[in-house]
Coordinates of C-alpha atoms and ligand atoms in Angstrom, one line a residue:
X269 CA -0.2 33.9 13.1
X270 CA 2.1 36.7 12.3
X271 CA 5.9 35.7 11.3
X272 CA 7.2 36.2 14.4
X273 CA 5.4 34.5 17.0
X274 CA 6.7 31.1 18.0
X275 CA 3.4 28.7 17.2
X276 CA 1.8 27.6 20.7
X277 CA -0.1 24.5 19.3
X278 CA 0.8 21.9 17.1
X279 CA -0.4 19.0 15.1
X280 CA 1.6 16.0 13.6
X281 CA 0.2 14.1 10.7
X282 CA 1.8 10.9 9.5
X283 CA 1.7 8.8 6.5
X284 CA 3.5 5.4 5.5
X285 CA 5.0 2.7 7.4
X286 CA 5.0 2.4 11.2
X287 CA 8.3 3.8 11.9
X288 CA 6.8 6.7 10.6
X289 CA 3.8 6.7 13.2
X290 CA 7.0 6.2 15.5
X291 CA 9.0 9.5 14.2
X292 CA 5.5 11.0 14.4
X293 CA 5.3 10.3 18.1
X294 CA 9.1 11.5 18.6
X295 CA 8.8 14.5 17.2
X296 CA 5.1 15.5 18.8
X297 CA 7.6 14.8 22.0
X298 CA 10.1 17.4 21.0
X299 CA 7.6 20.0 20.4
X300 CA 5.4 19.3 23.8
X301 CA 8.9 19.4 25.5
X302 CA 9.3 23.4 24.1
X303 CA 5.7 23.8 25.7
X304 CA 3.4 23.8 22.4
X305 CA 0.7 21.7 23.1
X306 CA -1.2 19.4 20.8
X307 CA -4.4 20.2 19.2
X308 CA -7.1 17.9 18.9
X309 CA -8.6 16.7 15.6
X310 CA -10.5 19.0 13.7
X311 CA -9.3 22.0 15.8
X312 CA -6.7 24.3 13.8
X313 CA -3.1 24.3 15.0
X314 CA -0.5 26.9 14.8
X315 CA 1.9 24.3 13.0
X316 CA 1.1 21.0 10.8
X317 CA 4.0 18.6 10.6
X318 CA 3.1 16.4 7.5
X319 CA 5.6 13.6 8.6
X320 CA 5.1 12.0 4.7
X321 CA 5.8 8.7 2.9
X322 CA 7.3 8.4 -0.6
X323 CA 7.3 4.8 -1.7
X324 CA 4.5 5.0 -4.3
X325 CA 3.3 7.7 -6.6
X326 CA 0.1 8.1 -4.6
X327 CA 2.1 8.6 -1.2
X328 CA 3.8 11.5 -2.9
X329 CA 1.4 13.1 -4.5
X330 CA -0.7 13.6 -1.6
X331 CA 1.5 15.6 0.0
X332 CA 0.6 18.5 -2.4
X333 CA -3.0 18.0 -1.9
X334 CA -2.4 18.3 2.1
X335 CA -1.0 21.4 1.6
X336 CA -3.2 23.0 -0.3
X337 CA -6.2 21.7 2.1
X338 CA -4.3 23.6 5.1
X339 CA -4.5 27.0 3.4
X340 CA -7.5 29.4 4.9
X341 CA -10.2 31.1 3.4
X342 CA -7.9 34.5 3.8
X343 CA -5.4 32.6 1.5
X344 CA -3.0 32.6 4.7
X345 CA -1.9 28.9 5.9
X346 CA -0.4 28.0 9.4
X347 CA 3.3 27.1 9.6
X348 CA 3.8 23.6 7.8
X349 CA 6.8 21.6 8.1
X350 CA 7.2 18.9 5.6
X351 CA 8.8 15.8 7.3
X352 CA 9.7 12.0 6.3
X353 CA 10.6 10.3 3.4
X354 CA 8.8 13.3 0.5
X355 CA 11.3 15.7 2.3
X356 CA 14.2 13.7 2.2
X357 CA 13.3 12.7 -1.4
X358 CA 12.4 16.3 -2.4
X359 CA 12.9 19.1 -0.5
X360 CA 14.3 21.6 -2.7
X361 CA 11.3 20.8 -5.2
X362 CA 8.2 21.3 -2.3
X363 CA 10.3 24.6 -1.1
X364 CA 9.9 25.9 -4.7
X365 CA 6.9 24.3 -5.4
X366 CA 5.2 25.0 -2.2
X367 CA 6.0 28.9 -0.7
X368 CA 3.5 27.9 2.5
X369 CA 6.0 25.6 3.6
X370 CA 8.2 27.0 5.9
X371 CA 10.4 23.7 7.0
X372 CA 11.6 20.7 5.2
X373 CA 13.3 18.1 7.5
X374 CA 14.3 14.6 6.4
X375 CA 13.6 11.4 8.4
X376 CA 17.2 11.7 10.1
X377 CA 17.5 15.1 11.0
X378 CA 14.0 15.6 13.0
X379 CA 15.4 16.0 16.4
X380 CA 16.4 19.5 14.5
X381 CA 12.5 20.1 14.2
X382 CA 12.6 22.9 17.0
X383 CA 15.2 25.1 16.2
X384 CA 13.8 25.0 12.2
X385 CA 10.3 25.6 13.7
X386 CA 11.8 28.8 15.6
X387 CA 13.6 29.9 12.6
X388 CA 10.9 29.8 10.5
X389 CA 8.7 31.4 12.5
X390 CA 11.0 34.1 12.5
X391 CA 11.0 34.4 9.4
X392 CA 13.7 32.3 8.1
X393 CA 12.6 29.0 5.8
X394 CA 14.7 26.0 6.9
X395 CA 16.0 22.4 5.4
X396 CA 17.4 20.0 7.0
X397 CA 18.2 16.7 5.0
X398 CA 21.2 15.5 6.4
X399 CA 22.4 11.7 6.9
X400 CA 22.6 9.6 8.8
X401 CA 20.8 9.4 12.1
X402 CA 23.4 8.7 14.8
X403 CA 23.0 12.2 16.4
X404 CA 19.1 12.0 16.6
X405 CA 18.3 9.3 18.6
X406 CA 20.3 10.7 21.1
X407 CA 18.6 14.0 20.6
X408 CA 14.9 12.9 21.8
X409 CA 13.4 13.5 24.7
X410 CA 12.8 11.2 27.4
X411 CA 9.7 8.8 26.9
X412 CA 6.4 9.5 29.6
X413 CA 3.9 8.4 28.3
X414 CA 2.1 5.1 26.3
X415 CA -0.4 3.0 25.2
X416 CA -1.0 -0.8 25.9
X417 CA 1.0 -1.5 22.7
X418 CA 4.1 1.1 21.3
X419 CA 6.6 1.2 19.0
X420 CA 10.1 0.8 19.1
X421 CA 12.5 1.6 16.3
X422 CA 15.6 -0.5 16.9
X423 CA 17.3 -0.4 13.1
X424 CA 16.7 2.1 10.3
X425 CA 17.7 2.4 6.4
X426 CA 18.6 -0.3 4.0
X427 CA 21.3 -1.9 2.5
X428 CA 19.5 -3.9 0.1
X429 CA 18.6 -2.2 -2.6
X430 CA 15.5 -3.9 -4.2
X431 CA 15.1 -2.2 -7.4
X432 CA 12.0 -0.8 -7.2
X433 CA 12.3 1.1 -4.0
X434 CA 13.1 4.6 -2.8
X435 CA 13.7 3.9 0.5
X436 CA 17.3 3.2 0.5
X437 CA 17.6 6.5 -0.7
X438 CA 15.4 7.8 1.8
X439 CA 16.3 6.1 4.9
X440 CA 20.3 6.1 4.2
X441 CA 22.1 2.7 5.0
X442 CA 21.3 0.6 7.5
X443 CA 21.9 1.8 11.2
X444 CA 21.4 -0.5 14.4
X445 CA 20.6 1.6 17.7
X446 CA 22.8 0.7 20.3
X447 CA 21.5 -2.0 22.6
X448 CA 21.7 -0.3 25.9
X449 CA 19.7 2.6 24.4
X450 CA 16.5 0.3 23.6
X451 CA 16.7 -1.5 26.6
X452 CA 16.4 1.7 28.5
X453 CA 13.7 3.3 26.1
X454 CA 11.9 -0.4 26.4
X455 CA 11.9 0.3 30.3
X456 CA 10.7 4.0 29.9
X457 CA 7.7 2.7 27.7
X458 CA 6.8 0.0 30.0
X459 CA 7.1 2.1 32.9
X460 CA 4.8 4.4 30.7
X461 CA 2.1 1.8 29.9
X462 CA 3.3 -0.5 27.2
X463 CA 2.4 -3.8 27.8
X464 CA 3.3 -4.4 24.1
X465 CA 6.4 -3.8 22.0
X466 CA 6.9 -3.8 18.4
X467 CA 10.3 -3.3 17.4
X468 CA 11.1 -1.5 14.4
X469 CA 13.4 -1.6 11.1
X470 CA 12.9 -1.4 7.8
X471 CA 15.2 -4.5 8.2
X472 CA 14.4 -5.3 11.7
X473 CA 16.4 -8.6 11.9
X474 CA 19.5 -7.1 10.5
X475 CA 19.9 -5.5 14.0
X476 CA 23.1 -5.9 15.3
X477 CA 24.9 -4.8 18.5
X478 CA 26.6 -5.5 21.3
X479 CA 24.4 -7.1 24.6
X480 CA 25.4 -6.1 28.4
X481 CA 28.1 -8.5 28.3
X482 CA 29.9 -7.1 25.6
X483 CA 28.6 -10.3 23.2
X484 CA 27.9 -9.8 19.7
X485 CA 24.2 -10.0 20.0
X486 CA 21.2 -10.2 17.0
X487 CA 17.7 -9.5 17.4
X488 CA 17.0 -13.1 19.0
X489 CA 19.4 -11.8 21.7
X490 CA 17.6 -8.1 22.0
X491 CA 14.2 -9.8 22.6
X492 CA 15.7 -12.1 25.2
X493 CA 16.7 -9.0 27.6
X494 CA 13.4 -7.4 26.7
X495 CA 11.8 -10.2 27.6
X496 CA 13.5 -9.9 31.3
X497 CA 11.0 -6.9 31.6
X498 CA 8.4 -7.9 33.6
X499 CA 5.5 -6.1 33.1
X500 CA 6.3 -6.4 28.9
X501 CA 4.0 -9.0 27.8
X502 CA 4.7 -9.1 24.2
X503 CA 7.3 -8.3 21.6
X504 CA 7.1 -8.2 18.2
X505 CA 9.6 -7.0 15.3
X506 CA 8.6 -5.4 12.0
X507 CA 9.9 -5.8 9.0
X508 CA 11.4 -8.5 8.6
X509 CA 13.7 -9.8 5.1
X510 CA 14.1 -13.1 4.8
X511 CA 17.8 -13.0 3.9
X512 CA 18.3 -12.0 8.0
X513 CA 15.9 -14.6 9.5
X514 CA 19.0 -16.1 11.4
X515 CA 18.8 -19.1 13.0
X516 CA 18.8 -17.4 16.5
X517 CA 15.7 -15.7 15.8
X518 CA 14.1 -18.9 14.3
X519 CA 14.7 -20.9 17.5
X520 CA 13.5 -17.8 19.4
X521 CA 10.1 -18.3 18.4
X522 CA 9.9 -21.4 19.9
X523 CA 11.5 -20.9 23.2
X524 CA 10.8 -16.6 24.3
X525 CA 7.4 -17.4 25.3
X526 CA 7.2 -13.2 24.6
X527 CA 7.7 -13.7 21.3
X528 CA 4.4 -12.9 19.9
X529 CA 3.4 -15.6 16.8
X530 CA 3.5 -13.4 14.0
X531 CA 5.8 -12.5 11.0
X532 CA 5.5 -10.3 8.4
X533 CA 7.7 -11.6 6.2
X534 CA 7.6 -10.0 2.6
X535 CA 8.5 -12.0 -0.5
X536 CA 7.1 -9.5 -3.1
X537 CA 6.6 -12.1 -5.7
X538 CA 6.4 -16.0 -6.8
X539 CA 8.4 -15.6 -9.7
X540 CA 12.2 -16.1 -9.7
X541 CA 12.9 -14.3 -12.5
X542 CA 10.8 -11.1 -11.7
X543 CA 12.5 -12.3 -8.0
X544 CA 15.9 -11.7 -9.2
X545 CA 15.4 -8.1 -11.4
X546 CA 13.9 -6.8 -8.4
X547 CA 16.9 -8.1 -6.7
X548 CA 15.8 -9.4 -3.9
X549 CA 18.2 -12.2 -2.1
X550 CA 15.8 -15.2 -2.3
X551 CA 13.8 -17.7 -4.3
X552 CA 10.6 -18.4 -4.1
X553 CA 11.6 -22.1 -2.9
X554 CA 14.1 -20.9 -0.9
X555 CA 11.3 -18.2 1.2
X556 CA 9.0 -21.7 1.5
X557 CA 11.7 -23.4 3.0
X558 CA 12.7 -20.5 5.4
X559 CA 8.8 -20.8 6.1
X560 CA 9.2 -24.6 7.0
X561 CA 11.7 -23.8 9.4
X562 CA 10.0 -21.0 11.4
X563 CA 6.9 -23.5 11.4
X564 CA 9.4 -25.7 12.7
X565 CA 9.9 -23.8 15.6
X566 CA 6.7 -22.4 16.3
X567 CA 4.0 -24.7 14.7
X568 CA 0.7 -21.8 15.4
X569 CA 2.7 -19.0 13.7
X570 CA 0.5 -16.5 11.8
X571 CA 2.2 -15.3 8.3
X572 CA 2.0 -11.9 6.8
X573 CA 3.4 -10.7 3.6
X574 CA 3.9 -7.5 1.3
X575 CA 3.0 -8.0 -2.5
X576 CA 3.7 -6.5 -5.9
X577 CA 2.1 -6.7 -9.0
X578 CA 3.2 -5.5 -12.2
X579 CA 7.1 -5.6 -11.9
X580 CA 8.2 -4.5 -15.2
X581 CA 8.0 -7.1 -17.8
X582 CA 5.8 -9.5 -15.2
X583 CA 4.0 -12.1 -17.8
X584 CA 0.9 -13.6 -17.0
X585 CA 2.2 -16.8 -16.2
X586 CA 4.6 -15.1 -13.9
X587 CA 1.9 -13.5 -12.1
X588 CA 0.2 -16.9 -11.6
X589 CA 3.4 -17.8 -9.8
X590 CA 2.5 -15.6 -7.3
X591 CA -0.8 -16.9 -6.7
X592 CA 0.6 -20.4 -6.4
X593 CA 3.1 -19.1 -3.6
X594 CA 0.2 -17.6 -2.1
X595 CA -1.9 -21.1 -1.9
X596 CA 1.2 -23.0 -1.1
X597 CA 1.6 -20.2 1.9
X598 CA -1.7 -19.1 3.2
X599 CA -1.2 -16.1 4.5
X600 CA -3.0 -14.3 7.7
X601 CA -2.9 -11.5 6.0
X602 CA -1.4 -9.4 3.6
X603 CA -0.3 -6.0 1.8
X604 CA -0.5 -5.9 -1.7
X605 CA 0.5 -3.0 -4.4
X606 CA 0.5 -2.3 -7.6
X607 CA 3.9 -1.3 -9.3
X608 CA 5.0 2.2 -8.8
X609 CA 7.6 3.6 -11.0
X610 CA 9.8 5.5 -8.7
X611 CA 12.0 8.4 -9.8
X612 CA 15.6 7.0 -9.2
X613 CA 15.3 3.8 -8.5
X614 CA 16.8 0.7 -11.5
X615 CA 13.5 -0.2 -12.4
X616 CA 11.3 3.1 -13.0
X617 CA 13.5 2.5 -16.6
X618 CA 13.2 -1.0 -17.1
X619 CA 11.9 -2.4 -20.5
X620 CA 8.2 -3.8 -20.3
X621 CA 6.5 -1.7 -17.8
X622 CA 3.0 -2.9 -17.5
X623 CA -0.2 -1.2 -18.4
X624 CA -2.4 0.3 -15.4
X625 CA -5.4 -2.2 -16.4
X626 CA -3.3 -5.1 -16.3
X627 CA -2.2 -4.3 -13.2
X628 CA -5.3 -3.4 -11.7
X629 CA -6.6 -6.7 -12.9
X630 CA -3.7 -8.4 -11.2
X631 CA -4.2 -6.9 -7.5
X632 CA -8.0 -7.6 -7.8
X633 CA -6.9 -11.3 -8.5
X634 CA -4.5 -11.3 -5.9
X635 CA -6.7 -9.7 -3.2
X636 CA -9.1 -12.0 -3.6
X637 CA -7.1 -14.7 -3.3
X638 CA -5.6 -13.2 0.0
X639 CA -8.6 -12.3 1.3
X640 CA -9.9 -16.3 1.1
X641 CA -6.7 -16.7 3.4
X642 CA -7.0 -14.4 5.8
X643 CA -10.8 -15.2 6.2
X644 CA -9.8 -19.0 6.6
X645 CA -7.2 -18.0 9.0
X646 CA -9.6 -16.5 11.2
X647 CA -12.3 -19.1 10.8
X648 CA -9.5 -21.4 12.0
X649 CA -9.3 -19.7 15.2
X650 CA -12.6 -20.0 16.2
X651 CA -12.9 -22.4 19.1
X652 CA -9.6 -21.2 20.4
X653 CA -8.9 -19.4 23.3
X654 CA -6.4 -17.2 23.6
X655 CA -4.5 -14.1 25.7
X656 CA -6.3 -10.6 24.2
X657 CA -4.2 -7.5 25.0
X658 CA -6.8 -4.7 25.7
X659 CA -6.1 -1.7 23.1
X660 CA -9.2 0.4 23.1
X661 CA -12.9 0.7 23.9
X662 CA -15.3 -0.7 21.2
X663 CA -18.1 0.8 19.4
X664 CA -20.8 -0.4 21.9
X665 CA -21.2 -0.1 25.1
X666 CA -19.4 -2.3 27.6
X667 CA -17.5 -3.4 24.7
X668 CA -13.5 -3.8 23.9
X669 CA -11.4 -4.0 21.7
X670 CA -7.7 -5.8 21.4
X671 CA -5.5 -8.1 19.6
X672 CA -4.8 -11.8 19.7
X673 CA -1.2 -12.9 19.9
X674 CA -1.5 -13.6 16.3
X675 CA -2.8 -9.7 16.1
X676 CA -6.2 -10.3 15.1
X677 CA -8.5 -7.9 16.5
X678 CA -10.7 -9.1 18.7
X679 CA -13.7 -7.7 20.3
X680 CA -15.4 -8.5 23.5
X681 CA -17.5 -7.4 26.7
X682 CA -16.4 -7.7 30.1
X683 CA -15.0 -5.8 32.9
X684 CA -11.4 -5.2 32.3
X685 CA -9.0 -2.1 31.6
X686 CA -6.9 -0.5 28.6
X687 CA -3.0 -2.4 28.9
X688 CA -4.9 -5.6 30.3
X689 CA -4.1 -9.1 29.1
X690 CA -7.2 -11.1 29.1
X691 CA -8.9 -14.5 28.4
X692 CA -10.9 -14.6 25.6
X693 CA -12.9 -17.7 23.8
X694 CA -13.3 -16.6 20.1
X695 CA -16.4 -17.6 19.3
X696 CA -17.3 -15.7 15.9
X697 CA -14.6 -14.6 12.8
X698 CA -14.9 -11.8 9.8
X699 CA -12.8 -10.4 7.3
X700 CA -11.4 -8.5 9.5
X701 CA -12.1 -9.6 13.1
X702 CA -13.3 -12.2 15.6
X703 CA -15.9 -12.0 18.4
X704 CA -14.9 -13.2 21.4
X705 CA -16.5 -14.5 25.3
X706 CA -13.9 -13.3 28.2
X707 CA -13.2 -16.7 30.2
X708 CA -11.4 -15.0 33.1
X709 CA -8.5 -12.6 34.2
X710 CA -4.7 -13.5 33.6
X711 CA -3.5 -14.1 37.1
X712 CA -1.2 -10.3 37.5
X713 CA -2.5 -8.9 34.5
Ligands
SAH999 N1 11.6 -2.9 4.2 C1 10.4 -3.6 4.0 C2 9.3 -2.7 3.5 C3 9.5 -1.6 2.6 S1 8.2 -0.7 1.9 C4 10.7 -4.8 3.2 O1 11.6 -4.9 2.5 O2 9.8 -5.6 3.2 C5 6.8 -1.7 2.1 C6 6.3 -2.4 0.9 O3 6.0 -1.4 -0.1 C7 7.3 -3.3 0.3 O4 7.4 -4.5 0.9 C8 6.8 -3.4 -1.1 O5 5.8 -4.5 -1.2 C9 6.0 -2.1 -1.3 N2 6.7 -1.2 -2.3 C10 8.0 -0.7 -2.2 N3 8.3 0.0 -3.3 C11 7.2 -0.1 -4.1 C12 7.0 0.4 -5.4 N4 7.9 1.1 -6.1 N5 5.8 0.1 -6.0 C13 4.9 -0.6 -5.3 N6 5.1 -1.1 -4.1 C14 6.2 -0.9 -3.5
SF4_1000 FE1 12.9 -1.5 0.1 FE2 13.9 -3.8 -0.4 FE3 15.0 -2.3 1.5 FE4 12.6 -3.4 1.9 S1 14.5 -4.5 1.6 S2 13.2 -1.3 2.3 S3 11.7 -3.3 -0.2 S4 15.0 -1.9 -0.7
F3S1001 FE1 7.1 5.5 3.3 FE2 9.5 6.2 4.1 FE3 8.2 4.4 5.5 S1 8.9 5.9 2.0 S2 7.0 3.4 3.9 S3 7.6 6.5 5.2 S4 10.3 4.4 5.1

């Protein structure tokens, strides 16, 4: 591609968390509606959004690699534009580091992506990094298309500050969408497909806004009116902290029958003192009883975490404390890291940082122990039958592929449809699935 032609195809790569896959969506959206067209994998594109995740050192550092693996045997590259959270981070450094990059366009400024696309392709290298996000949402596109199960972002940034994490930097301060907004965009997924919503935030159940009525309304109050959808089966919300779990969205588990039986619900730790210098809001005692509560109001509800080991100046015995929360909690499944000294952030120069082979020895402790759970869990559910929301073919034929409502995956055969909400015994659980016998057809589904 010569410097002035305006790229006809386009691919968008993206890394991190699931609001990421959701920008990622967005901004593939705002480039189909200028008439590029997407390629399919494998097949070269004119431009490569790497839409790019900075919480560890990993996330980061594979940015670099990316771009160098886009560069051609002629040493000429296509038209990259770095998005996300390594752009917001560090824009100025990938447009010095990285001359093939022709774009750099934080997380709140991609409804700009376009215009910076245009520019650079006339020759022009653009940054975009501005905060905060108000002006994008109402920027995008209208919504066509979707599969069985989509993503929503409802609430974005972060006011909390943990002290090992970039992303309040990255994200800006927390921002609710307007209520009217996602009810709309909820209807414009649905009508495209969705039979499944997952709402989004990297505090999800610090959404706040104002219902139809003009009531202060929470994120028990937002699934309520997207549960007056009809053809939305499910909703979920991801993630959640536990300082927001209100008691509104508590009681909503047990009474919007939408309200899918799954939480993630990080707690990062077992120890209170590694608890408080990563300053997060709660205790472990005070996360179990939060956890008695929600199983209070919904007694089947699966429980998911996110995990860190090797918190500067973690001890042994403070490590063990997270294995005892784990026990006491038995999780469905999990996420666990080791530590990643951030630049920035309080704790990247905190005494006591821990050496990479204790840490390693840590997560492989850890994972085992979550692993145990999550294969118990699904052991558990074996002689159960449940609602399966059809995702995807399987590997064989005649077979599919969906999620339980406590988003297993779950594979079957049977006559049905992608978006279809079946009736499925499970009859046979892995690590990492369950094999199920259709019983029969959801009446309407
Ligand atoms: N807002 C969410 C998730 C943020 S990032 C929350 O508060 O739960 C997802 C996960 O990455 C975090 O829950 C945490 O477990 C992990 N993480 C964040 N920063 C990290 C770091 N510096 N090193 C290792 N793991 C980290
Ligand atoms: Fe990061 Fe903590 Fe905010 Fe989650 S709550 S995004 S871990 S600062
Ligand atoms: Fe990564 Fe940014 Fe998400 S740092 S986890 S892409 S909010």
């Amino acid at each position: 591609m010569r410097s002035t032609d305006q790229p006809k195809t386009y691919r968008v790569k993206s890394f991190g968390c699931q609001m990421n896959v959701y920008d990622g969506e967005r901004m593939a959206e705002l480039l189909g509606a200028q008439g590029m067209t997407a390629t399919s994998e494998g097949d070269e594109a004119d431009l490569v959004v790497l839409n790019t995740c900075h919480i560890r050192e990993k996330a980061t550092e594979k940015v670099y690699s990316d771009i160098g693996r886009l560069r051609r045997e002629d040493g000429s590259s296509p038209l990259i534009a770095v998005a996300g959270c390594v752009a917001q981070a560090e824009g100025e450094e990938i447009m010095a580091r990285a001359p093939s990059v022709k774009v750099v366009v934080g997380p709140q400024a991609y409804h700009r992506l376009p215009d910076m696309v245009a520019e650079a392709a006339a020759g022009r290298r653009a940054t975009e990094t501005d905060m905060p996000a108000e002006a994008k949402f109402a920027a995008l596109p209208r919504r066509r298309k979707s599969g069985p199960s989509a993503f929503l972002t409802i609430q974005e940034g972060c006011d909390k500050f943990c002290t090992y994490c970039v992303v309040p930097y990255t994200r800006g301060a927390e921002l609710s969408r307007p209520f009217a907004d996602l009810v709309d965009e909820a209807k414009m997924l649905v009508e495209g497909g969705a039979r499944e919503i997952t709402l989004l935030g990297q505090n999800v159940n610090a959404w706040r806004g104002e219902d139809a009525r003009g009531r202060s309304a929470g994120l028990a109050g937002l699934a309520e009116a997207l549960a007056e959808i009809p053809e939305l089966r499910r909703i979920r919300y991801t993630t959640s902290h536990p300082a927001d779990m209100d008691d509104a969205l508590i009681e909503a588990h047990g009474t919007n029958a939408k309200l899918m039986p799954f939480l993630h619900l990080p707690v990062q730790a077992g120890s209170d003192r590694v608890l408080k210098a990563m300053n997060r809001s709660h205790t472990a005692e005070s996360y179990l009883k939060l956890l008695d509560r929600i199983r209070a109001a919904r007694p089947d509800i699966a429980l998911s975490g996110d995990f860190i080991v090797g918190f500067p100046g973690e001890t042994d015995a403070e490590f063990e404390d997270t294995l005892r929360l784990i026990d006491a909690v038995g999780y469905a499944q999990a996420f666990s890291f080791k530590y990643s000294a951030r630049p920035g952030t309080p704790a990247a120069t905190m005494d006591g940082q821990v050496a990479p082979q204790v840490m390693d020895e840590r997560l492989q402790r850890l994972q085992a122990a979550l692993n145990r759970d999550q294969l118990a869990f699904n052991r558990a559910s074996v002689g159960k039958t449940c609602d399966v929301l059809v995702e995807r073919k399987g590997r064989h034929p005649g077979q599919w592929l969906g999620k339980s409502p406590w988003l297993q995956s779950v594979h079957f055969t049977g006559e049905v449809a992608i978006g279809d909400l079946v009736r499925v015994e499970l009859v046979e659980a892995g690590p990492n699935s369950l094999s199920g016998v259709m019983v029969r057809a959801l009446a309407g589904a």
